[in-house]
Coordinates of C-alpha atoms in Angstrom, one line a residue:
M1 CA -16.8 10.4 16.6
H2 CA -15.1 7.6 18.4
T3 CA -12.9 9.1 21.1
G4 CA -11.0 6.1 22.6
G5 CA -11.7 3.4 25.1
A6 CA -11.9 -0.3 24.5
I7 CA -11.2 -1.6 21.0
S8 CA -14.6 -2.4 19.3
T9 CA -14.5 -5.7 17.4
A10 CA -17.7 -4.6 15.7
A11 CA -15.4 -2.5 13.4
F12 CA -13.5 -5.6 12.4
L13 CA -15.1 -6.1 9.0
P14 CA -13.6 -6.9 5.6
P15 CA -13.8 -4.0 3.1
R16 CA -16.9 -5.1 1.3
A17 CA -18.9 -5.2 4.6
F18 CA -17.2 -2.1 6.0
V19 CA -18.1 0.2 3.1
D20 CA -21.8 -0.6 3.6
R21 CA -21.6 0.9 7.1
P22 CA -21.9 4.7 6.9
D23 CA -21.3 4.9 10.7
L24 CA -17.9 3.3 10.3
L25 CA -17.0 5.3 7.2
E26 CA -17.8 8.6 9.0
R27 CA -16.0 7.6 12.2
R28 CA -12.5 8.7 13.2
F29 CA -10.6 5.8 14.5
M30 CA -8.0 6.1 17.2
A31 CA -4.4 4.8 16.7
E32 CA -4.7 1.8 18.9
E33 CA -8.0 0.6 17.3
A34 CA -6.6 1.3 13.8
R35 CA -3.5 -0.8 14.5
A36 CA -5.7 -3.7 15.9
Y37 CA -7.8 -3.5 12.7
T38 CA -4.9 -3.9 10.3
R39 CA -3.4 -6.7 12.4
W40 CA -6.7 -8.5 12.3
L41 CA -7.1 -8.0 8.5
A42 CA -3.7 -9.3 7.8
R43 CA -4.1 -12.4 9.9
S44 CA -7.6 -13.3 8.8
H45 CA -7.1 -13.6 5.1
Y46 CA -5.5 -16.5 3.1
E47 CA -2.5 -15.7 1.1
N48 CA 0.1 -17.9 -0.5
F49 CA 2.7 -16.3 1.7
H50 CA 2.6 -15.0 5.3
V51 CA 2.4 -11.2 5.6
V52 CA 5.3 -11.4 8.1
S53 CA 7.9 -14.2 8.5
L54 CA 9.4 -15.7 11.6
L55 CA 12.6 -13.6 11.3
L56 CA 11.2 -10.2 10.3
P57 CA 12.1 -7.8 13.1
R58 CA 9.3 -7.4 15.5
R59 CA 9.5 -3.6 15.2
L60 CA 8.4 -3.9 11.6
H61 CA 5.5 -6.3 12.1
Q62 CA 2.9 -3.6 12.5
D63 CA 4.2 -1.6 9.5
F64 CA 3.9 -4.7 7.4
Y65 CA 0.3 -5.2 8.6
N66 CA -0.5 -1.6 7.8
L67 CA 0.9 -1.9 4.3
Y68 CA -0.9 -5.1 3.7
A69 CA -4.2 -3.6 4.8
F70 CA -3.8 -0.7 2.3
C71 CA -3.2 -3.2 -0.5
R72 CA -6.0 -5.5 0.6
W73 CA -8.5 -2.7 0.8
A74 CA -7.6 -1.4 -2.7
D75 CA -7.8 -4.9 -4.1
D76 CA -11.2 -5.6 -2.6
L77 CA -12.6 -2.2 -3.6
G78 CA -11.7 -3.1 -7.2
D79 CA -12.7 -6.8 -7.2
E80 CA -15.2 -7.5 -4.5
M81 CA -17.9 -4.9 -5.0
G82 CA -19.7 -6.6 -7.9
D83 CA -20.2 -3.4 -9.8
R84 CA -17.6 -1.7 -12.0
E85 CA -18.9 1.9 -11.6
R86 CA -19.1 1.5 -7.8
S87 CA -15.6 0.1 -7.7
L88 CA -14.3 3.1 -9.7
R89 CA -16.1 5.5 -7.3
L90 CA -14.7 3.7 -4.3
L91 CA -11.2 3.6 -5.7
A92 CA -11.4 7.4 -6.3
W93 CA -12.6 7.8 -2.6
W94 CA -9.6 5.6 -1.5
E95 CA -7.2 7.9 -3.3
D96 CA -8.9 10.9 -1.6
E97 CA -8.3 9.1 1.7
L98 CA -4.6 8.7 0.7
D99 CA -4.4 12.4 0.0
G100 CA -6.0 13.0 3.5
L101 CA -3.2 10.9 5.1
Y102 CA -0.5 13.0 3.5
R103 CA -2.3 16.2 4.6
G104 CA -2.5 14.9 8.2
R105 CA -6.2 14.2 8.1
A106 CA -6.5 10.4 8.3
H107 CA -9.6 8.9 9.9
H108 CA -10.2 5.6 8.2
P109 CA -8.5 2.8 10.3
V110 CA -6.2 1.7 7.6
F111 CA -4.9 5.2 7.0
V112 CA -4.7 6.1 10.7
A113 CA -2.5 3.1 11.2
L114 CA -0.6 3.7 8.0
Q115 CA 0.1 7.3 8.9
E116 CA 2.4 6.2 11.7
T117 CA 4.3 4.0 9.2
V118 CA 4.5 6.7 6.6
E119 CA 5.9 9.2 9.1
R120 CA 8.3 6.8 10.7
H121 CA 9.8 5.6 7.4
Q122 CA 9.3 8.7 5.3
L123 CA 7.3 6.8 2.7
P124 CA 6.6 8.7 -0.5
R125 CA 3.0 9.0 -1.8
Q126 CA 3.7 7.8 -5.3
P127 CA 4.0 4.0 -4.7
F128 CA 0.6 4.0 -3.0
A129 CA -0.9 6.1 -5.8
D130 CA 0.6 3.7 -8.4
L131 CA -1.1 0.8 -6.7
I132 CA -4.5 2.5 -6.8
R133 CA -3.9 3.3 -10.5
A134 CA -3.4 -0.4 -11.2
F135 CA -6.7 -1.3 -9.5
V136 CA -8.4 1.4 -11.5
Q137 CA -6.8 0.0 -14.7
D138 CA -8.3 -3.4 -13.8
Q139 CA -11.7 -1.9 -14.1
T140 CA -11.0 -0.4 -17.5
V141 CA -8.6 -2.7 -19.3
T142 CA -9.5 -6.4 -19.6
R143 CA -7.0 -7.6 -22.3
Y144 CA -3.3 -7.0 -23.0
Q145 CA -2.1 -7.3 -26.5
S146 CA 1.6 -7.7 -25.8
F147 CA 4.0 -8.5 -23.0
D148 CA 5.2 -4.9 -23.1
Q149 CA 1.7 -3.7 -22.2
L150 CA 1.4 -6.3 -19.4
L151 CA 4.8 -5.4 -18.0
D152 CA 3.8 -1.8 -17.9
Y153 CA 0.8 -2.8 -15.9
C154 CA 3.1 -4.7 -13.5
R155 CA 5.1 -1.5 -13.0
Y156 CA 2.0 -0.1 -11.2
S157 CA 0.4 -3.3 -9.8
A158 CA 3.4 -5.1 -8.3
N159 CA 6.6 -3.2 -8.2
P160 CA 5.5 -0.4 -5.8
V161 CA 4.9 -3.1 -3.1
G162 CA 8.5 -4.2 -3.3
R163 CA 9.8 -0.7 -3.2
L164 CA 7.7 0.1 -0.1
V165 CA 9.0 -3.0 1.6
L166 CA 12.5 -1.8 0.9
Y167 CA 11.7 1.6 2.3
L168 CA 10.4 0.0 5.5
C169 CA 13.7 -1.8 5.9
G170 CA 15.8 1.2 5.3
Y171 CA 16.8 0.7 1.6
R172 CA 16.2 3.5 -0.9
D173 CA 18.9 3.0 -3.6
P174 CA 18.1 2.4 -7.3
E175 CA 20.0 -0.9 -7.6
R176 CA 18.0 -2.7 -4.9
Q177 CA 14.8 -1.2 -6.3
R178 CA 15.7 -2.6 -9.7
L179 CA 16.2 -6.1 -8.3
S180 CA 13.0 -5.8 -6.2
D181 CA 11.1 -4.8 -9.4
A182 CA 12.2 -7.9 -11.1
T183 CA 11.1 -10.1 -8.2
C184 CA 7.8 -8.4 -7.9
T185 CA 7.1 -8.6 -11.6
G186 CA 8.0 -12.3 -11.5
L187 CA 5.5 -12.8 -8.6
Q188 CA 2.8 -10.9 -10.4
L189 CA 3.3 -13.0 -13.6
A190 CA 3.3 -16.2 -11.6
N191 CA 0.1 -15.2 -10.0
F192 CA -1.5 -14.4 -13.4
W193 CA -0.5 -17.8 -14.8
Q194 CA -1.8 -19.5 -11.6
D195 CA -5.1 -17.7 -11.8
V196 CA -6.0 -17.7 -15.6
T197 CA -9.5 -19.1 -15.0
V198 CA -10.1 -17.0 -11.8
D199 CA -9.3 -13.8 -13.7
F200 CA -11.4 -14.9 -16.7
E201 CA -14.4 -15.2 -14.4
K202 CA -13.8 -11.6 -13.5
G203 CA -13.7 -10.7 -17.2
R204 CA -10.0 -10.3 -17.5
V205 CA -7.3 -12.1 -19.5
Y206 CA -3.7 -11.3 -18.6
V207 CA -2.0 -13.8 -20.9
P208 CA -0.9 -11.5 -23.8
L209 CA -3.1 -12.0 -26.9
E210 CA 0.0 -11.9 -29.2
L211 CA 1.4 -14.8 -27.2
L212 CA -1.8 -16.9 -27.6
D213 CA -2.0 -16.1 -31.3
R214 CA 1.6 -17.0 -32.0
H215 CA 1.0 -20.5 -30.6
G216 CA -2.3 -21.0 -32.3
A217 CA -4.4 -20.5 -29.2
S218 CA -7.1 -18.0 -28.3
V219 CA -9.2 -16.6 -25.5
D220 CA -11.8 -19.1 -26.5
D221 CA -9.6 -21.9 -25.2
I222 CA -9.8 -20.2 -21.8
R223 CA -13.5 -19.7 -22.0
R224 CA -14.0 -23.4 -22.8
R225 CA -11.4 -24.6 -20.3
R226 CA -9.7 -26.3 -23.2
P227 CA -5.9 -26.9 -22.6
T228 CA -5.0 -27.3 -26.3
A229 CA -1.5 -28.0 -27.4
G230 CA -1.3 -24.3 -28.5
F231 CA -2.5 -23.0 -25.2
R232 CA 0.1 -25.2 -23.3
A233 CA 2.8 -23.9 -25.6
A234 CA 1.8 -20.3 -24.9
M235 CA 1.9 -21.1 -21.1
R236 CA 5.3 -22.7 -21.4
E237 CA 6.7 -19.5 -22.9
A238 CA 4.8 -17.4 -20.3
V239 CA 6.3 -19.5 -17.4
E240 CA 9.8 -19.0 -18.9
V241 CA 9.3 -15.2 -19.0
A242 CA 8.2 -15.2 -15.3
E243 CA 11.1 -17.4 -14.3
E244 CA 13.6 -15.1 -16.0
F245 CA 12.3 -12.2 -13.9
F246 CA 12.8 -14.3 -10.7
R247 CA 16.4 -15.0 -11.8
R248 CA 17.1 -11.3 -12.3
G249 CA 15.9 -10.5 -8.8
L250 CA 17.6 -13.3 -6.9
P251 CA 20.7 -11.3 -6.1
L252 CA 18.6 -9.0 -3.9
A253 CA 18.5 -11.4 -1.0
A254 CA 22.3 -11.1 -0.6
Q255 CA 22.1 -7.3 -0.6
V256 CA 19.8 -6.9 2.4
A257 CA 19.9 -7.7 6.1
P258 CA 19.6 -11.4 6.9
R259 CA 16.2 -11.2 8.4
L260 CA 14.7 -9.5 5.4
A261 CA 16.6 -11.9 3.1
L262 CA 14.5 -14.7 4.4
D263 CA 11.3 -13.0 3.3
I264 CA 12.7 -12.2 -0.1
D265 CA 13.8 -15.8 -0.5
L266 CA 10.3 -17.0 0.5
F267 CA 8.7 -14.7 -2.1
S268 CA 11.0 -16.0 -4.8
L269 CA 10.8 -19.7 -3.7
G270 CA 7.0 -19.4 -3.5
G271 CA 6.7 -17.9 -7.0
L272 CA 9.0 -20.4 -8.5
K273 CA 7.1 -23.2 -6.7
V274 CA 3.9 -22.0 -8.5
L275 CA 5.8 -22.2 -11.8
E276 CA 7.0 -25.6 -11.0
K277 CA 3.4 -26.8 -10.3
I278 CA 2.3 -25.4 -13.7
R279 CA 5.1 -27.3 -15.4
A280 CA 4.1 -30.5 -13.5
R281 CA 0.6 -30.1 -15.0
D282 CA 2.1 -29.9 -18.5
Y283 CA 1.0 -26.2 -18.5
D284 CA -2.6 -27.0 -18.0
V285 CA -3.9 -24.2 -15.7
L286 CA -7.4 -24.5 -17.1
S287 CA -8.6 -27.8 -15.6
A288 CA -7.5 -26.9 -12.0
R289 CA -5.8 -24.0 -10.3
P290 CA -2.2 -24.8 -9.1
R291 CA -2.0 -24.1 -5.4
I292 CA 0.7 -24.2 -2.8
R293 CA -0.4 -26.5 0.1
R294 CA 0.3 -25.8 3.7
I295 CA 3.0 -28.4 4.0
E296 CA 4.7 -27.0 0.9
R297 CA 4.7 -23.6 2.5
F298 CA 6.5 -25.1 5.5
V299 CA 9.0 -26.7 3.2
L300 CA 9.7 -23.4 1.5
L301 CA 10.3 -21.8 4.9
V302 CA 12.8 -24.5 5.8
R303 CA 14.6 -24.1 2.5
G304 CA 14.7 -20.4 3.1
L305 CA 16.2 -20.8 6.5
I306 CA 18.8 -23.2 5.2
R307 CA 19.8 -20.7 2.5
L308 CA 20.0 -18.0 5.1
A309 CA 22.2 -20.1 7.4
A310 CA 24.5 -20.8 4.5
R311 CA 24.9 -17.1 3.7
L312 CA 25.6 -16.3 7.3
A313 CA 28.3 -19.0 7.5
L314 CA 30.2 -17.4 4.6

């Protein structure tokens, strides 16, 4: 058992490498080392959006890193192991580790760090369990017949993250949660439409089969990377659905503290930017993956700051 001392960078491994190290899995990490691990994990992985923004209160930075680390681990246990049965076993283990946290027996670095966040903000277990359920579902469900089925999946895969962020910032009311759910669902859908080919390589199709069929398209179009007129029409409708969720969630930024409002604006602006890029490609997401460039992320940050300044001036 590790009992303290200098932080060991040998433990700074991504999930796939970490789980192959029995010595690390059996070791109890101390709080300082655990916090350093989640900070490293959050800062070392590409995302369309920064884990923390410039204006997020510094007192919340570590909490955001801890939350991100939990999500990143669950995601990688599901998608990076290369074996469905192993992923299911590891996700069951991850939920056992979550139970250990809520019983005061955390030892994995993510849960040691997260335990401080859970206690400080009185976070309920259910959103974390819902996220794990979504990653398990990814191993067992590879097609969605209707939008209703897909939106039910988003309830577990996306919405809990927004609710946890609200908890971290002191908001627990149903109205803000409803608006957050809309934004998170919009983000999840935008990500699906951006990653149609990426997900297909993993054996999954999130575009509802009813939607493809209604427009005369099929999964075979995705398999062949063939952006037919029917497939583009299906993606046009899919983009409109995602955009509507973003519109429903936009009032949330005006109902939270200014510093959090910037992050919410950046999430919405980023998701809408992805949809804009899909439109600019005439809904062809099969030939190349729409991607937000670094300069575009900077522009989104500036736009978010301008919108924040305008609100503060009212």
